[in-house]
mmCIF file of C-alpha atoms in Angstrom:
data_model
loop_
_atom_site.group_PDB
_atom_site.id
_atom_site.type_symbol
_atom_site.label_atom_id
_atom_site.label_comp_id
_atom_site.label_asym_id
_atom_site.label_seq_id
_atom_site.Cartn_x
_atom_site.Cartn_y
_atom_site.Cartn_z
ATOM 1 C CA UNK A 1 -36.061 -8.740 32.805
ATOM 2 C CA UNK A 2 -37.301 -10.005 29.448
ATOM 3 C CA UNK A 3 -34.526 -10.846 26.991
ATOM 4 C CA UNK A 4 -34.787 -9.514 23.443
ATOM 5 C CA UNK A 5 -35.246 -12.236 20.834
ATOM 6 C CA UNK A 6 -33.536 -11.790 17.431
ATOM 7 C CA UNK A 7 -35.889 -10.762 14.642
ATOM 8 C CA UNK A 8 -36.758 -13.059 11.759
ATOM 9 C CA UNK A 9 -34.780 -10.907 9.343
ATOM 10 C CA UNK A 10 -31.677 -11.154 11.519
ATOM 11 C CA UNK A 11 -32.029 -14.944 11.811
ATOM 12 C CA UNK A 12 -32.440 -15.253 8.032
ATOM 13 C CA UNK A 13 -29.350 -13.089 7.402
ATOM 14 C CA UNK A 14 -27.266 -15.087 9.867
ATOM 15 C CA UNK A 15 -28.440 -18.373 8.324
ATOM 16 C CA UNK A 16 -27.593 -17.147 4.825
ATOM 17 C CA UNK A 17 -24.107 -16.059 5.904
ATOM 18 C CA UNK A 18 -23.477 -19.389 7.662
ATOM 19 C CA UNK A 19 -24.555 -21.359 4.595
ATOM 20 C CA UNK A 20 -22.377 -19.162 2.360
ATOM 21 C CA UNK A 21 -19.404 -19.682 4.694
ATOM 22 C CA UNK A 22 -19.925 -23.474 4.597
ATOM 23 C CA UNK A 23 -20.067 -23.437 0.774
ATOM 24 C CA UNK A 24 -16.875 -21.344 0.530
ATOM 25 C CA UNK A 25 -15.121 -23.606 3.045
ATOM 26 C CA UNK A 26 -16.188 -26.731 1.132
ATOM 27 C CA UNK A 27 -15.059 -25.299 -2.237
ATOM 28 C CA UNK A 28 -11.679 -24.352 -0.709
ATOM 29 C CA UNK A 29 -10.969 -27.569 1.164
ATOM 30 C CA UNK A 30 -12.384 -30.229 -1.170
ATOM 31 C CA UNK A 31 -9.716 -29.867 -3.942
ATOM 32 C CA UNK A 32 -6.993 -30.309 -1.313
ATOM 33 C CA UNK A 33 -8.767 -33.326 0.180
ATOM 34 C CA UNK A 34 -9.251 -34.860 -3.289
ATOM 35 C CA UNK A 35 -5.559 -34.358 -4.085
ATOM 36 C CA UNK A 36 -4.520 -36.209 -0.918
ATOM 37 C CA UNK A 37 -7.191 -38.875 -1.503
ATOM 38 C CA UNK A 38 -5.917 -39.587 -5.015
ATOM 39 C CA UNK A 39 -2.297 -39.630 -3.830
ATOM 40 C CA UNK A 40 -3.145 -42.493 -1.444
ATOM 41 C CA UNK A 41 -5.283 -44.455 -3.940
ATOM 42 C CA UNK A 42 -3.796 -47.305 -6.009
ATOM 43 C CA UNK A 43 -3.254 -46.413 -9.651
ATOM 44 C CA UNK A 44 -5.766 -48.991 -10.910
ATOM 45 C CA UNK A 45 -8.491 -47.472 -8.685
ATOM 46 C CA UNK A 46 -7.964 -43.814 -9.634
ATOM 47 C CA UNK A 47 -9.472 -43.978 -13.125
ATOM 48 C CA UNK A 48 -12.822 -45.452 -12.219
ATOM 49 C CA UNK A 49 -16.403 -44.699 -13.179
ATOM 50 C CA UNK A 50 -17.369 -44.817 -9.499
ATOM 51 C CA UNK A 51 -14.642 -42.925 -7.590
ATOM 52 C CA UNK A 52 -14.575 -43.285 -3.814
ATOM 53 C CA UNK A 53 -14.572 -40.230 -1.543
ATOM 54 C CA UNK A 54 -12.562 -42.242 0.996
ATOM 55 C CA UNK A 55 -9.475 -44.251 -0.028
ATOM 56 C CA UNK A 56 -10.456 -47.846 0.745
ATOM 57 C CA UNK A 57 -7.029 -49.268 -0.172
ATOM 58 C CA UNK A 58 -4.255 -46.999 1.110
ATOM 59 C CA UNK A 59 -0.905 -47.086 -0.649
ATOM 60 C CA UNK A 60 2.323 -45.088 -0.409
ATOM 61 C CA UNK A 61 3.531 -46.299 -3.800
ATOM 62 C CA UNK A 62 2.516 -43.047 -5.518
ATOM 63 C CA UNK A 63 4.804 -41.065 -3.189
ATOM 64 C CA UNK A 64 7.666 -43.506 -3.800
ATOM 65 C CA UNK A 65 7.112 -43.216 -7.555
ATOM 66 C CA UNK A 66 7.065 -39.408 -7.441
ATOM 67 C CA UNK A 67 10.245 -39.234 -5.319
ATOM 68 C CA UNK A 68 12.296 -41.839 -7.225
ATOM 69 C CA UNK A 69 11.030 -41.286 -10.792
ATOM 70 C CA UNK A 70 13.994 -40.897 -13.116
ATOM 71 C CA UNK A 71 14.239 -37.732 -15.158
ATOM 72 C CA UNK A 72 13.098 -37.980 -18.762
ATOM 73 C CA UNK A 73 15.251 -36.372 -21.480
ATOM 74 C CA UNK A 74 15.087 -32.583 -21.061
ATOM 75 C CA UNK A 75 13.415 -32.900 -17.643
ATOM 76 C CA UNK A 76 14.523 -33.230 -14.036
ATOM 77 C CA UNK A 77 13.766 -35.434 -11.043
ATOM 78 C CA UNK A 78 12.198 -34.541 -7.715
ATOM 79 C CA UNK A 79 15.399 -34.122 -5.605
ATOM 80 C CA UNK A 80 16.979 -31.720 -8.137
ATOM 81 C CA UNK A 81 13.732 -29.774 -8.543
ATOM 82 C CA UNK A 82 13.431 -29.570 -4.747
ATOM 83 C CA UNK A 83 16.978 -28.227 -4.479
ATOM 84 C CA UNK A 84 16.389 -25.632 -7.225
ATOM 85 C CA UNK A 85 13.126 -24.421 -5.702
ATOM 86 C CA UNK A 86 14.670 -24.220 -2.237
ATOM 87 C CA UNK A 87 17.703 -22.198 -3.368
ATOM 88 C CA UNK A 88 15.645 -19.784 -5.470
ATOM 89 C CA UNK A 89 12.952 -19.332 -2.815
ATOM 90 C CA UNK A 90 15.378 -18.779 0.077
ATOM 91 C CA UNK A 91 17.432 -16.322 -2.000
ATOM 92 C CA UNK A 92 14.318 -14.385 -3.037
ATOM 93 C CA UNK A 93 13.052 -14.374 0.550
ATOM 94 C CA UNK A 94 16.280 -12.946 1.993
ATOM 95 C CA UNK A 95 16.768 -10.359 -0.776
ATOM 96 C CA UNK A 96 13.104 -9.284 -0.634
ATOM 97 C CA UNK A 97 13.129 -8.683 3.114
ATOM 98 C CA UNK A 98 16.435 -6.813 2.955
ATOM 99 C CA UNK A 99 15.609 -4.450 0.077
ATOM 100 C CA UNK A 100 11.943 -3.988 1.002
ATOM 101 C CA UNK A 101 12.819 -3.232 4.623
ATOM 102 C CA UNK A 102 15.313 -0.531 3.663
ATOM 103 C CA UNK A 103 12.992 0.929 1.010
ATOM 104 C CA UNK A 104 10.013 0.995 3.377
ATOM 105 C CA UNK A 105 12.037 2.901 5.977
ATOM 106 C CA UNK A 106 13.127 5.394 3.318
ATOM 107 C CA UNK A 107 9.600 6.130 2.052
ATOM 108 C CA UNK A 108 8.007 6.144 5.521
ATOM 109 C CA UNK A 109 10.580 8.108 7.533
ATOM 110 C CA UNK A 110 12.300 10.432 5.051
ATOM 111 C CA UNK A 111 10.913 13.087 2.722
ATOM 112 C CA UNK A 112 12.960 13.252 -0.473
ATOM 113 C CA UNK A 113 12.362 14.472 -4.004
ATOM 114 C CA UNK A 114 10.417 11.898 -6.022
ATOM 115 C CA UNK A 115 9.053 10.109 -2.938
ATOM 116 C CA UNK A 116 5.407 10.384 -4.025
ATOM 117 C CA UNK A 117 6.261 9.256 -7.554
ATOM 118 C CA UNK A 118 8.109 6.250 -6.164
ATOM 119 C CA UNK A 119 5.111 5.229 -4.029
ATOM 120 C CA UNK A 120 2.700 5.638 -6.951
ATOM 121 C CA UNK A 121 4.989 3.606 -9.220
ATOM 122 C CA UNK A 122 5.032 0.803 -6.621
ATOM 123 C CA UNK A 123 1.228 0.750 -6.653
ATOM 124 C CA UNK A 124 1.027 0.769 -10.460
ATOM 125 C CA UNK A 125 3.557 -2.056 -10.818
ATOM 126 C CA UNK A 126 1.453 -4.255 -8.528
ATOM 127 C CA UNK A 127 -1.531 -3.885 -10.872
ATOM 128 C CA UNK A 128 0.302 -5.105 -13.991
ATOM 129 C CA UNK A 129 -0.040 -8.879 -14.501
ATOM 130 C CA UNK A 130 3.279 -10.657 -14.892
ATOM 131 C CA UNK A 131 2.053 -12.496 -17.994
ATOM 132 C CA UNK A 132 1.720 -9.129 -19.788
ATOM 133 C CA UNK A 133 5.480 -8.633 -19.479
ATOM 134 C CA UNK A 134 6.568 -12.186 -20.332
ATOM 135 C CA UNK A 135 8.196 -11.366 -23.652
ATOM 136 C CA UNK A 136 9.912 -8.269 -22.234
ATOM 137 C CA UNK A 137 11.257 -10.258 -19.283
ATOM 138 C CA UNK A 138 12.363 -13.080 -21.578
ATOM 139 C CA UNK A 139 14.326 -10.675 -23.798
ATOM 140 C CA UNK A 140 15.892 -8.899 -20.824
ATOM 141 C CA UNK A 141 17.024 -12.127 -19.129
ATOM 142 C CA UNK A 142 18.325 -13.449 -22.451
ATOM 143 C CA UNK A 143 20.330 -10.246 -23.050
ATOM 144 C CA UNK A 144 21.860 -10.615 -19.588
ATOM 145 C CA UNK A 145 22.861 -14.234 -20.405
ATOM 146 C CA UNK A 146 20.892 -15.463 -17.386
ATOM 147 C CA UNK A 147 18.572 -17.868 -19.179
ATOM 148 C CA UNK A 148 18.174 -21.212 -17.415
ATOM 149 C CA UNK A 149 19.953 -19.937 -14.296
ATOM 150 C CA UNK A 150 18.671 -19.670 -10.743
ATOM 151 C CA UNK A 151 20.004 -16.105 -10.579
ATOM 152 C CA UNK A 152 17.901 -15.009 -13.553
ATOM 153 C CA UNK A 153 14.743 -16.644 -12.177
ATOM 154 C CA UNK A 154 15.437 -15.171 -8.740
ATOM 155 C CA UNK A 155 15.739 -11.650 -10.184
ATOM 156 C CA UNK A 156 12.356 -12.024 -11.912
ATOM 157 C CA UNK A 157 10.713 -13.289 -8.724
ATOM 158 C CA UNK A 158 12.325 -10.503 -6.709
ATOM 159 C CA UNK A 159 10.990 -7.850 -9.087
ATOM 160 C CA UNK A 160 7.474 -9.286 -8.894
ATOM 161 C CA UNK A 161 7.334 -9.677 -5.105
ATOM 162 C CA UNK A 162 9.149 -6.620 -3.814
ATOM 163 C CA UNK A 163 6.526 -3.912 -4.727
ATOM 164 C CA UNK A 164 3.843 -5.487 -2.535
ATOM 165 C CA UNK A 165 6.383 -6.083 0.221
ATOM 166 C CA UNK A 166 7.510 -2.435 0.208
ATOM 167 C CA UNK A 167 3.932 -1.200 0.312
ATOM 168 C CA UNK A 168 2.983 -3.471 3.223
ATOM 169 C CA UNK A 169 6.129 -2.810 5.262
ATOM 170 C CA UNK A 170 5.723 0.931 4.698
ATOM 171 C CA UNK A 171 2.484 0.747 6.677
ATOM 172 C CA UNK A 172 4.257 -0.942 9.578
ATOM 173 C CA UNK A 173 7.118 1.555 9.650
ATOM 174 C CA UNK A 174 4.704 4.508 9.465
ATOM 175 C CA UNK A 175 2.758 3.043 12.386
ATOM 176 C CA UNK A 176 5.795 3.047 14.705
ATOM 177 C CA UNK A 177 6.266 6.573 16.170
ATOM 178 C CA UNK A 178 9.760 7.979 15.755
ATOM 179 C CA UNK A 179 9.347 9.382 19.287
ATOM 180 C CA UNK A 180 10.017 5.907 20.681
ATOM 181 C CA UNK A 181 13.527 5.940 19.214
ATOM 182 C CA UNK A 182 14.111 9.478 20.501
ATOM 183 C CA UNK A 183 12.998 8.431 24.005
ATOM 184 C CA UNK A 184 15.400 5.478 23.923
ATOM 185 C CA UNK A 185 18.227 7.787 22.804
ATOM 186 C CA UNK A 186 17.460 10.135 25.710
ATOM 187 C CA UNK A 187 17.800 7.104 28.008
ATOM 188 C CA UNK A 188 21.321 6.504 26.709
ATOM 189 C CA UNK A 189 20.942 4.345 23.589
ATOM 190 C CA UNK A 190 22.743 5.185 20.377
ATOM 191 C CA UNK A 191 20.652 5.599 17.215
ATOM 192 C CA UNK A 192 21.473 2.069 16.027
ATOM 193 C CA UNK A 193 20.728 0.611 19.482
ATOM 194 C CA UNK A 194 17.395 2.450 19.648
ATOM 195 C CA UNK A 195 16.437 1.101 16.240
ATOM 196 C CA UNK A 196 17.555 -2.453 17.068
ATOM 197 C CA UNK A 197 15.976 -2.631 20.538
ATOM 198 C CA UNK A 198 12.803 -0.556 20.052
ATOM 199 C CA UNK A 199 11.765 -0.197 16.408
ATOM 200 C CA UNK A 200 12.893 -3.503 14.937
ATOM 201 C CA UNK A 201 10.898 -5.740 17.387
ATOM 202 C CA UNK A 202 7.745 -3.738 16.579
ATOM 203 C CA UNK A 203 8.317 -4.368 12.861
ATOM 204 C CA UNK A 204 8.847 -8.120 13.287
ATOM 205 C CA UNK A 205 5.181 -9.087 12.577
ATOM 206 C CA UNK A 206 5.340 -7.174 9.307
ATOM 207 C CA UNK A 207 8.575 -8.868 8.298
ATOM 208 C CA UNK A 208 7.063 -12.285 9.069
ATOM 209 C CA UNK A 209 3.877 -11.555 7.112
ATOM 210 C CA UNK A 210 5.643 -10.217 4.032
ATOM 211 C CA UNK A 211 8.280 -12.941 4.255
ATOM 212 C CA UNK A 212 5.634 -15.662 4.094
ATOM 213 C CA UNK A 213 4.009 -13.884 1.144
ATOM 214 C CA UNK A 214 7.347 -13.808 -0.702
ATOM 215 C CA UNK A 215 7.967 -17.471 0.150
ATOM 216 C CA UNK A 216 4.588 -18.616 -1.187
ATOM 217 C CA UNK A 217 4.875 -16.542 -4.359
ATOM 218 C CA UNK A 218 8.361 -17.823 -5.206
ATOM 219 C CA UNK A 219 7.645 -21.436 -4.215
ATOM 220 C CA UNK A 220 4.427 -21.840 -6.208
ATOM 221 C CA UNK A 221 5.217 -19.740 -9.298
ATOM 222 C CA UNK A 222 4.871 -21.729 -12.548
ATOM 223 C CA UNK A 223 4.671 -19.538 -15.654
ATOM 224 C CA UNK A 224 8.003 -17.720 -15.428
ATOM 225 C CA UNK A 225 9.811 -20.876 -14.326
ATOM 226 C CA UNK A 226 8.438 -22.714 -17.364
ATOM 227 C CA UNK A 227 9.516 -19.825 -19.624
ATOM 228 C CA UNK A 228 13.029 -19.287 -18.262
ATOM 229 C CA UNK A 229 14.165 -22.698 -16.975
ATOM 230 C CA UNK A 230 14.662 -26.072 -18.625
ATOM 231 C CA UNK A 231 16.308 -29.453 -18.105
ATOM 232 C CA UNK A 232 17.791 -30.173 -14.686
ATOM 233 C CA UNK A 233 17.128 -26.585 -13.516
ATOM 234 C CA UNK A 234 13.329 -26.923 -13.541
ATOM 235 C CA UNK A 235 11.566 -25.985 -10.309
ATOM 236 C CA UNK A 236 9.012 -28.138 -8.487
ATOM 237 C CA UNK A 237 5.818 -26.721 -10.127
ATOM 238 C CA UNK A 238 7.324 -27.200 -13.602
ATOM 239 C CA UNK A 239 8.626 -30.648 -12.600
ATOM 240 C CA UNK A 240 4.992 -31.756 -12.189
ATOM 241 C CA UNK A 241 4.442 -30.927 -15.854
ATOM 242 C CA UNK A 242 6.929 -33.677 -16.803
ATOM 243 C CA UNK A 243 4.368 -36.344 -15.843
ATOM 244 C CA UNK A 244 2.391 -35.501 -18.976
ATOM 245 C CA UNK A 245 3.784 -37.296 -21.990
ATOM 246 C CA UNK A 246 2.579 -37.939 -25.524
ATOM 247 C CA UNK A 247 3.956 -41.494 -25.495
ATOM 248 C CA UNK A 248 2.583 -42.855 -22.204
ATOM 249 C CA UNK A 249 -0.442 -42.475 -19.953
ATOM 250 C CA UNK A 250 -0.267 -39.934 -17.151
ATOM 251 C CA UNK A 251 0.296 -41.436 -13.712
ATOM 252 C CA UNK A 252 -2.268 -39.338 -11.863
ATOM 253 C CA UNK A 253 -1.512 -40.979 -8.534
ATOM 254 C CA UNK A 254 2.136 -39.878 -8.764
ATOM 255 C CA UNK A 255 1.044 -36.414 -9.930
ATOM 256 C CA UNK A 256 -1.212 -36.013 -6.886
ATOM 257 C CA UNK A 257 1.540 -37.349 -4.616
ATOM 258 C CA UNK A 258 4.024 -34.869 -6.115
ATOM 259 C CA UNK A 259 1.554 -32.008 -5.673
ATOM 260 C CA UNK A 260 1.072 -33.028 -2.033
ATOM 261 C CA UNK A 261 4.834 -33.123 -1.432
ATOM 262 C CA UNK A 262 5.199 -29.655 -2.969
ATOM 263 C CA UNK A 263 2.451 -28.298 -0.719
ATOM 264 C CA UNK A 264 3.901 -29.612 2.548
ATOM 265 C CA UNK A 265 6.592 -26.880 3.092
ATOM 266 C CA UNK A 266 4.074 -24.087 2.429
ATOM 267 C CA UNK A 267 1.520 -25.634 4.795
ATOM 268 C CA UNK A 268 4.121 -26.088 7.549
ATOM 269 C CA UNK A 269 5.303 -22.463 7.271
ATOM 270 C CA UNK A 270 1.737 -21.188 7.227
ATOM 271 C CA UNK A 271 0.727 -23.200 10.304
ATOM 272 C CA UNK A 272 3.752 -21.918 12.236
ATOM 273 C CA UNK A 273 3.239 -18.221 11.505
ATOM 274 C CA UNK A 274 -0.409 -17.957 10.424
ATOM 275 C CA UNK A 275 -1.364 -15.874 13.469
ATOM 276 C CA UNK A 276 1.329 -13.289 12.839
ATOM 277 C CA UNK A 277 0.716 -13.384 9.072
ATOM 278 C CA UNK A 278 -3.010 -12.607 9.305
ATOM 279 C CA UNK A 279 -2.612 -9.844 11.868
ATOM 280 C CA UNK A 280 0.424 -8.442 10.106
ATOM 281 C CA UNK A 281 -1.172 -8.162 6.676
ATOM 282 C CA UNK A 282 -4.288 -6.508 8.089
ATOM 283 C CA UNK A 283 -2.292 -4.065 10.218
ATOM 284 C CA UNK A 284 0.022 -3.143 7.350
ATOM 285 C CA UNK A 285 -2.852 -2.578 4.957
ATOM 286 C CA UNK A 286 -4.768 -0.386 7.421
ATOM 287 C CA UNK A 287 -1.787 1.716 8.416
ATOM 288 C CA UNK A 288 -0.625 2.142 4.806
#
């Protein structure tokens, strides 16, 4: 039996898509590689007219400098910034999953007055850029006397992350038939036991996916942290900004080392749950 050979048009399309994928992959990976390369390059080799794509002289001094650099007046150091970012991010993560989980169950399982308006408002809020509300948020946090506090920054992050989380989790909850809980209750489970043993495990991928999204958003956010925090309460992304000074040259090796250290927790979390995160986001979007 003669096998069918792919047509020239199909080969050309496949070649074009492969080349496009390689270009996108290169543009995505190269900045990360260059950041790590510069973090391992001695300071006197970084500013050169002929930069090397491979670090010929490896050094860990940039990481030591970034970790032990003393805080300048009005700034913070790496350990304090790490502690602030960790507390804010973990708090936002827990609060987001709790409130979004309860809200998604309410909008997916119960029909109440104003339900459609609530869902539409969640969609509209996601489309408004946070920078457009900077002055409003600044005035609100200032009126609440929460300026330069982790609680105030956490509330802002929570308000920005929770709409997307509710919308995504709503798709997961809607995709789990309520009949499963009723069948478990017929078999002898109480309503809480049926939810805990049947429904909750099926929603776990959605909780993982939205939890990672909330973690990345809170961990990497820069603009609001720069607006609302100062001094020792600066977070890690704003701590990097302290390397730029009008009185001394920027230590780019330490900056790249600091950026690499900040990226490590996000990369570790993503590698651990990337399978569940990808499948969860796609499933939640389709079912929504």
